[in-house]
Amino acid sequence: MSGHRTWREVAVAAVALPLVITLAVLAFAWPAGRLAPRDLPVGIVGTGTASQHAVEGLVHKKPGAFDFHLYPDQQAARSAIRNRDVYGAFVISSHKITVLQASAASTSVAQLLGQVGQQLADRATQQAAERAATGMHSSAKTPKTPKTSKTPKTPTVDAKAVDVVPVATEDPRGVVFSSAVFPLTICAILIGAFVAMAGGLRRPWQRVLTLLVACAVSGLGVYTVAQGFLGALPHDHVATWAVLSLVLISISATAAGLIRLVGPPGLGLSAVLMVFVGNPFSGATSAPEMLPKGVDYVGQWLPPGAGAGLLRDTTYFDGNNGAGHLAVLALWSVCGLTAILFGHRVKGEARGTKTSAPASGELLPALPGPGAASPIRRHAPAHAHAHRHDGDD
């Protein structure tokens, strides 16, 4: 028997654990290694020839990378950026390209749009030079060209970036914001595990109340560090604290609910779901539209991704486009809290720990003192009577 157990443990150590580690690395490394724009919503200001050429060039060079939205003027494009309809916009004219971006939405996307704007400017400059060279070649064949004519100067197209919604000055690269998602997930699972397995919390409402208080206090602590110490969440202080607390509640309630429903395996299930799927698929370090197709949708339906999106919407964009993220977090929170209220842990609580009632005909008063007649009366089992009759015969 011990030999079979030894081989099972060897198999777990040699096969199962390496497989889990490999899948975990794949879950984190694959999305990060395949970052690229996929239907990234951006704006184009104007419908002139220069704008049309720019769109055609981007579609030809990067097919499927951008989802273009046309706006009549720069003010409409800025409003669309603040409303979270697009990540940025290109204002294109014959001599200048202005890139409207929002580093608060994603620093990586803002950098990408800046690079694309510079590429458009270089391409426009090259085309202008080619047209100028063609014109010079045509004029050289004309015999009436005056000798005193000067070589025309090749026009250049400049690119300029304007940050419509900038990230906090204390966190210019947005690393504090993005790096806070992972520890939030881990700590929320720890809160859920403690609440689910704490022996002193015997009533479901006690577990729910303890979880809510712990998440609210933890959210305040996270906000104190992220804003009070690092200055990374500069706007809408109360709303930002509430979002942090809601993110913790959605994850911790899910973990606690799974543990109450299926026992200790629920802790591993919640860790896999939130840490190894939710975190790498959240798009917190870039944007959901920069992740591989399908991964972005999965991530936004899990609390880490929805929480990161709602935190951005609340902190920098006045809550615009945050309704969907809020609904996802609320759904996970309600399901988790419901599981805590009506779920149970394994065997002991499922079957109950009540003392069994005495059998019929038994009297169980207090034990008598020495020498006293015992008042306890018990019916002998049927097989005992049978043995007694056999002895008499």
Coordinates of C-alpha atoms in Angstrom, one line a residue:
M1 CA 0.0 0.0 0.0
S2 CA 2.8 2.4 0.9
G3 CA 4.5 1.6 -2.4
H4 CA 1.5 2.8 -4.4
R5 CA 1.3 6.0 -2.4
T6 CA 5.0 6.6 -3.0
W7 CA 4.5 6.2 -6.8
R8 CA 1.5 8.6 -6.7
E9 CA 3.6 11.2 -5.0
V10 CA 6.4 10.8 -7.4
A11 CA 4.0 11.2 -10.3
V12 CA 2.6 14.4 -8.8
A13 CA 6.1 15.8 -8.3
A14 CA 7.4 14.7 -11.7
V15 CA 4.4 15.3 -13.9
A16 CA 1.5 17.3 -12.3
L17 CA 3.6 20.1 -10.7
P18 CA 5.8 20.8 -13.8
L19 CA 2.6 20.9 -15.9
V20 CA 1.0 23.4 -13.6
I21 CA 4.2 25.5 -13.6
T22 CA 4.4 25.4 -17.4
L23 CA 0.8 26.4 -17.8
A24 CA 1.2 29.3 -15.3
V25 CA 4.2 30.6 -17.2
L26 CA 2.3 30.3 -20.5
A27 CA -0.7 32.1 -19.1
F28 CA 1.5 35.1 -18.1
A29 CA 4.1 35.1 -20.9
W30 CA 1.9 34.4 -23.9
P31 CA -0.3 37.5 -23.8
A32 CA 2.7 39.7 -22.9
G33 CA 4.7 38.3 -25.8
R34 CA 1.9 38.9 -28.3
L35 CA 1.0 42.5 -27.5
A36 CA -0.2 44.3 -30.7
P37 CA -3.2 46.5 -31.6
R38 CA -6.3 44.5 -32.6
D39 CA -9.3 46.6 -33.5
L40 CA -7.9 49.4 -31.3
P41 CA -10.5 52.3 -31.5
V42 CA -8.8 55.5 -32.7
G43 CA -10.2 58.6 -34.2
I44 CA -9.5 60.4 -37.5
V45 CA -10.3 64.1 -37.7
G46 CA -11.6 65.3 -41.1
T47 CA -12.4 63.6 -44.3
G48 CA -9.8 65.4 -46.6
T49 CA -7.4 63.8 -49.0
A50 CA -4.6 63.7 -46.4
S51 CA -6.8 61.9 -43.9
Q52 CA -8.0 59.4 -46.5
H53 CA -4.4 58.6 -47.6
A54 CA -3.4 58.1 -43.9
V55 CA -6.2 55.7 -43.3
E56 CA -5.5 53.8 -46.4
G57 CA -1.8 53.5 -45.5
L58 CA -2.5 52.3 -42.0
V59 CA -5.1 49.7 -43.3
H60 CA -2.6 48.5 -45.8
K61 CA 0.4 48.3 -43.4
K62 CA -1.4 47.0 -40.3
P63 CA -4.6 45.3 -41.4
G64 CA -7.0 44.8 -38.5
A65 CA -5.0 46.8 -36.1
F66 CA -7.2 49.9 -35.8
D67 CA -10.9 50.6 -35.6
F68 CA -11.3 54.0 -37.1
H69 CA -13.9 56.6 -36.0
L70 CA -14.3 59.8 -38.0
Y71 CA -14.8 63.1 -36.2
P72 CA -15.6 66.5 -37.8
D73 CA -13.2 68.5 -35.7
Q74 CA -10.5 68.3 -33.0
Q75 CA -13.0 69.2 -30.2
A76 CA -15.2 66.2 -31.0
A77 CA -12.2 63.9 -31.0
R78 CA -11.1 65.2 -27.6
S79 CA -14.6 64.7 -26.2
A80 CA -14.6 61.1 -27.5
I81 CA -11.3 60.4 -25.8
R82 CA -12.6 61.7 -22.5
N83 CA -15.7 59.6 -22.9
R84 CA -13.5 56.5 -23.5
D85 CA -14.9 56.0 -27.0
V86 CA -11.4 56.0 -28.5
Y87 CA -7.9 55.8 -27.1
G88 CA -6.7 58.7 -29.3
A89 CA -7.1 60.5 -32.6
F90 CA -5.0 61.7 -35.5
V91 CA -5.6 65.3 -36.7
I92 CA -4.1 65.3 -40.2
S93 CA -3.3 68.2 -42.5
S94 CA -1.0 68.8 -45.4
H95 CA 1.8 70.1 -43.2
K96 CA 1.3 68.7 -39.8
I97 CA 0.0 65.6 -38.0
T98 CA -1.3 66.1 -34.4
V99 CA -1.7 62.9 -32.3
L100 CA -4.3 63.3 -29.6
Q101 CA -3.6 60.6 -27.0
A102 CA -4.5 59.7 -23.4
S103 CA -1.7 58.2 -21.3
A104 CA -4.2 57.7 -18.5
A105 CA -6.0 55.2 -20.6
S106 CA -2.8 53.3 -21.4
T107 CA 0.8 54.5 -21.5
S108 CA 1.7 51.7 -23.9
V109 CA -1.1 52.7 -26.3
A110 CA -0.2 56.3 -26.1
Q111 CA 3.4 55.5 -27.1
L112 CA 2.1 53.3 -29.9
L113 CA 0.0 56.1 -31.3
G114 CA 2.9 58.5 -31.0
Q115 CA 5.0 56.2 -33.1
V116 CA 2.3 55.7 -35.7
G117 CA 1.9 59.5 -35.9
Q118 CA 5.6 59.9 -36.6
Q119 CA 5.4 57.1 -39.2
L120 CA 2.5 58.9 -40.9
A121 CA 4.5 62.2 -40.9
D122 CA 7.6 60.5 -42.4
R123 CA 5.5 58.9 -45.1
A124 CA 3.7 62.1 -46.0
T125 CA 7.1 63.9 -46.2
Q126 CA 8.5 61.2 -48.5
Q127 CA 5.4 61.4 -50.7
A128 CA 5.8 65.2 -50.9
A129 CA 9.5 64.8 -51.8
E130 CA 8.6 62.4 -54.6
R131 CA 6.0 64.8 -55.9
A132 CA 8.5 67.6 -55.8
A133 CA 11.1 65.5 -57.6
T134 CA 8.6 64.6 -60.3
G135 CA 7.8 68.2 -60.8
M136 CA 11.4 69.2 -61.1
H137 CA 12.0 66.4 -63.6
S138 CA 9.1 67.7 -65.7
S139 CA 10.3 71.3 -65.5
A140 CA 13.8 70.3 -66.5
K141 CA 12.5 69.0 -69.9
T142 CA 10.8 72.3 -70.6
P143 CA 13.2 74.4 -72.6
K144 CA 11.7 77.7 -71.4
T145 CA 12.7 77.2 -67.8
P146 CA 14.6 80.3 -66.6
K147 CA 18.2 79.8 -65.6
T148 CA 17.7 81.9 -62.5
S149 CA 15.0 79.6 -61.1
K150 CA 15.8 78.1 -57.7
T151 CA 15.3 74.5 -56.7
P152 CA 12.0 74.3 -54.7
K153 CA 12.3 73.3 -51.1
T154 CA 10.9 69.9 -50.2
P155 CA 8.0 70.3 -47.8
T156 CA 8.1 68.5 -44.5
V157 CA 5.3 67.2 -42.4
D158 CA 5.8 67.4 -38.6
A159 CA 4.2 65.2 -36.0
K160 CA 3.1 66.5 -32.6
A161 CA 1.7 64.6 -29.7
V162 CA -0.8 66.1 -27.3
D163 CA -1.8 64.3 -24.1
V164 CA -5.5 65.0 -23.6
V165 CA -5.9 63.0 -20.4
P166 CA -2.4 62.6 -18.8
V167 CA -1.4 60.1 -16.2
A168 CA -0.5 61.3 -12.7
T169 CA 2.8 63.3 -12.7
E170 CA 4.1 61.2 -9.8
D171 CA 3.5 58.0 -11.9
P172 CA 4.5 59.1 -15.4
R173 CA 4.8 55.6 -16.8
G174 CA 1.7 54.2 -15.0
V175 CA 3.7 51.4 -13.4
V176 CA 2.2 52.0 -9.9
F177 CA -1.3 51.8 -11.3
S178 CA -0.7 48.6 -13.3
S179 CA 1.4 46.8 -10.6
A180 CA -1.3 47.2 -8.0
V181 CA -3.7 44.7 -9.7
F182 CA -1.6 41.6 -8.9
P183 CA -1.2 42.1 -5.2
L184 CA -4.9 43.1 -4.9
T185 CA -5.8 39.7 -6.3
I186 CA -3.5 37.7 -4.0
C187 CA -4.6 39.6 -0.9
A188 CA -8.3 39.3 -1.8
I189 CA -8.0 35.5 -2.0
L190 CA -6.2 35.5 1.4
I191 CA -9.1 37.4 2.9
G192 CA -11.6 35.0 1.3
A193 CA -9.7 32.0 2.6
F194 CA -9.5 33.3 6.1
V195 CA -13.2 34.2 6.3
A196 CA -14.3 30.9 4.9
M197 CA -12.2 28.8 7.2
A198 CA -12.2 30.9 10.4
G199 CA -13.6 28.7 13.2
G200 CA -14.9 31.6 15.3
L201 CA -17.2 32.8 12.5
R202 CA -20.0 30.2 12.9
R203 CA -22.9 32.1 11.4
P204 CA -23.0 33.0 7.6
W205 CA -23.8 36.6 8.3
Q206 CA -20.8 36.9 10.5
R207 CA -18.6 35.7 7.7
V208 CA -20.2 38.1 5.2
L209 CA -19.9 41.1 7.6
T210 CA -16.3 40.3 8.4
L211 CA -15.4 40.0 4.7
L212 CA -17.0 43.4 3.9
V213 CA -15.2 45.1 6.7
A214 CA -11.9 43.6 5.9
C215 CA -12.2 44.6 2.2
A216 CA -13.2 48.1 3.0
V217 CA -10.3 48.6 5.4
S218 CA -7.9 46.9 3.0
G219 CA -9.2 49.2 0.2
L220 CA -8.5 52.2 2.3
G221 CA -5.0 51.0 3.0
V222 CA -4.3 50.4 -0.7
Y223 CA -5.6 53.8 -1.5
T224 CA -3.5 55.4 1.2
V225 CA -0.3 53.9 -0.2
A226 CA -1.2 54.4 -3.9
Q227 CA -2.3 58.0 -3.6
G228 CA -1.1 59.3 -0.2
F229 CA 2.4 57.9 -0.5
L230 CA 2.9 57.5 -4.3
G231 CA 0.4 59.9 -5.8
A232 CA -0.8 57.5 -8.5
L233 CA -4.6 57.9 -8.0
P234 CA -5.1 61.7 -8.0
H235 CA -8.8 62.1 -8.6
D236 CA -12.2 61.2 -7.1
H237 CA -10.8 60.0 -3.8
V238 CA -13.9 58.5 -2.3
A239 CA -15.0 56.8 -5.5
T240 CA -11.6 55.4 -6.1
W241 CA -11.5 53.9 -2.5
A242 CA -15.0 52.4 -3.2
V243 CA -13.7 50.8 -6.4
L244 CA -10.7 49.3 -4.7
S245 CA -12.9 47.9 -2.0
L246 CA -15.4 46.5 -4.6
V247 CA -12.6 44.8 -6.4
L248 CA -11.4 43.1 -3.2
I249 CA -15.0 42.1 -2.3
S250 CA -15.6 40.5 -5.7
I251 CA -12.4 38.4 -5.6
S252 CA -12.5 37.5 -1.9
A253 CA -16.2 36.7 -1.9
T254 CA -15.7 34.4 -4.9
A255 CA -12.8 32.6 -3.1
A256 CA -14.8 32.3 0.2
G257 CA -17.9 31.1 -1.6
L258 CA -16.0 28.4 -3.5
I259 CA -14.4 27.2 -0.3
R260 CA -17.8 27.0 1.4
L261 CA -19.2 25.1 -1.5
V262 CA -16.6 22.6 -2.3
G263 CA -14.1 22.7 0.6
P264 CA -10.3 23.3 0.4
P265 CA -10.2 22.6 -3.4
G266 CA -12.2 25.9 -3.8
L267 CA -9.1 27.8 -2.7
G268 CA -7.0 26.3 -5.5
L269 CA -9.9 26.8 -8.0
S270 CA -10.2 30.5 -7.1
A271 CA -6.4 31.0 -7.3
V272 CA -6.3 29.5 -10.8
L273 CA -9.3 31.5 -11.9
M274 CA -8.2 34.9 -10.5
V275 CA -4.4 34.7 -10.5
F276 CA -3.4 32.5 -13.4
V277 CA -6.3 33.6 -15.7
G278 CA -7.6 36.9 -14.5
N279 CA -4.4 38.7 -14.0
P280 CA -2.5 38.0 -17.2
F281 CA -5.7 38.4 -19.2
S282 CA -6.7 41.7 -17.5
G283 CA -4.9 44.0 -19.9
A284 CA -3.9 46.2 -16.9
T285 CA -0.4 46.8 -18.1
S286 CA -1.4 47.6 -21.7
A287 CA -5.0 47.5 -22.9
P288 CA -7.5 44.8 -23.6
E289 CA -7.3 45.6 -27.3
M290 CA -3.6 44.9 -27.3
L291 CA -4.1 41.2 -26.2
P292 CA -4.7 38.2 -28.4
K293 CA -8.2 37.8 -29.7
G294 CA -10.5 36.0 -27.2
V295 CA -8.2 36.7 -24.3
D296 CA -9.4 40.3 -24.0
Y297 CA -13.0 39.2 -23.6
V298 CA -12.2 36.6 -21.0
G299 CA -10.2 39.0 -19.0
Q300 CA -12.9 41.7 -19.0
W301 CA -15.4 39.2 -17.6
L302 CA -13.2 38.4 -14.6
P303 CA -12.7 40.7 -11.6
P304 CA -9.0 41.6 -12.1
G305 CA -9.7 42.9 -15.7
A306 CA -13.0 44.6 -14.8
G307 CA -11.5 46.1 -11.7
A308 CA -8.5 47.6 -13.6
G309 CA -10.9 49.1 -16.2
L310 CA -13.2 50.5 -13.6
L311 CA -10.3 52.0 -11.6
R312 CA -9.1 53.8 -14.7
D313 CA -12.6 55.0 -15.6
T314 CA -13.2 56.3 -12.1
T315 CA -9.8 57.9 -11.5
Y316 CA -9.2 59.7 -14.7
F317 CA -12.4 59.7 -16.8
D318 CA -15.1 60.6 -14.4
G319 CA -16.6 57.1 -14.5
N320 CA -17.2 57.2 -18.3
N321 CA -17.6 53.8 -19.9
G322 CA -17.5 52.1 -16.4
A323 CA -21.0 50.7 -16.3
G324 CA -20.0 47.4 -17.8
H325 CA -17.1 46.9 -15.5
L326 CA -19.2 47.8 -12.5
A327 CA -21.8 45.2 -13.5
V328 CA -19.2 42.5 -13.8
L329 CA -17.8 43.2 -10.3
A330 CA -21.3 43.4 -8.8
L331 CA -22.2 40.0 -10.4
W332 CA -19.2 38.3 -9.0
S333 CA -19.7 39.9 -5.6
V334 CA -23.3 38.9 -5.3
C335 CA -22.6 35.3 -6.4
G336 CA -19.8 35.0 -3.9
L337 CA -21.7 36.4 -1.0
T338 CA -24.7 34.2 -1.8
A339 CA -22.4 31.1 -1.8
I340 CA -21.1 32.2 1.6
L341 CA -24.6 32.5 3.0
F342 CA -26.0 29.3 1.7
G343 CA -22.9 27.1 1.1
H344 CA -21.2 24.9 3.6
R345 CA -17.8 23.4 4.1
V346 CA -17.2 19.6 3.7
K347 CA -18.6 16.7 5.7
G348 CA -18.5 18.1 9.2
E349 CA -20.8 21.1 8.6
A350 CA -22.7 19.3 5.8
R351 CA -23.8 16.5 8.1
G352 CA -24.0 18.6 11.2
T353 CA -22.3 18.2 14.6
K354 CA -25.3 17.7 16.7
T355 CA -25.2 15.0 19.4
S356 CA -27.4 12.0 18.5
A357 CA -30.6 11.6 20.6
P358 CA -30.7 8.6 23.0
A359 CA -32.3 5.4 21.7
S360 CA -35.9 4.5 22.6
G361 CA -36.3 3.4 26.1
E362 CA -33.0 4.9 27.4
L363 CA -32.9 7.2 30.4
L364 CA -29.7 9.2 30.8
P365 CA -29.9 11.1 34.0
A366 CA -26.8 12.4 35.9
L367 CA -24.4 9.7 37.0
P368 CA -25.2 8.4 40.6
G369 CA -22.8 8.7 43.5
P370 CA -20.9 5.7 44.9
G371 CA -23.1 2.9 46.3
A372 CA -26.3 4.3 44.8
A373 CA -28.4 2.2 42.6
S374 CA -28.1 3.1 38.9
P375 CA -31.3 4.5 37.5
I376 CA -30.1 3.9 33.9
R377 CA -32.2 1.4 32.1
R378 CA -31.2 0.0 28.7
H379 CA -32.8 -2.5 26.4
A380 CA -30.4 -5.3 25.5
P381 CA -29.8 -5.9 21.8
A382 CA -31.7 -8.6 20.1
H383 CA -28.6 -10.8 19.6
A384 CA -27.8 -10.6 23.4
H385 CA -31.3 -12.1 24.2
A386 CA -30.6 -14.9 21.7
H387 CA -27.4 -15.8 23.4
R388 CA -29.0 -15.8 26.8
H389 CA -31.7 -18.2 25.7
D390 CA -29.2 -20.5 24.1
G391 CA -27.3 -20.7 27.4
D392 CA -30.4 -21.6 29.3
D393 CA -31.1 -24.5 27.0

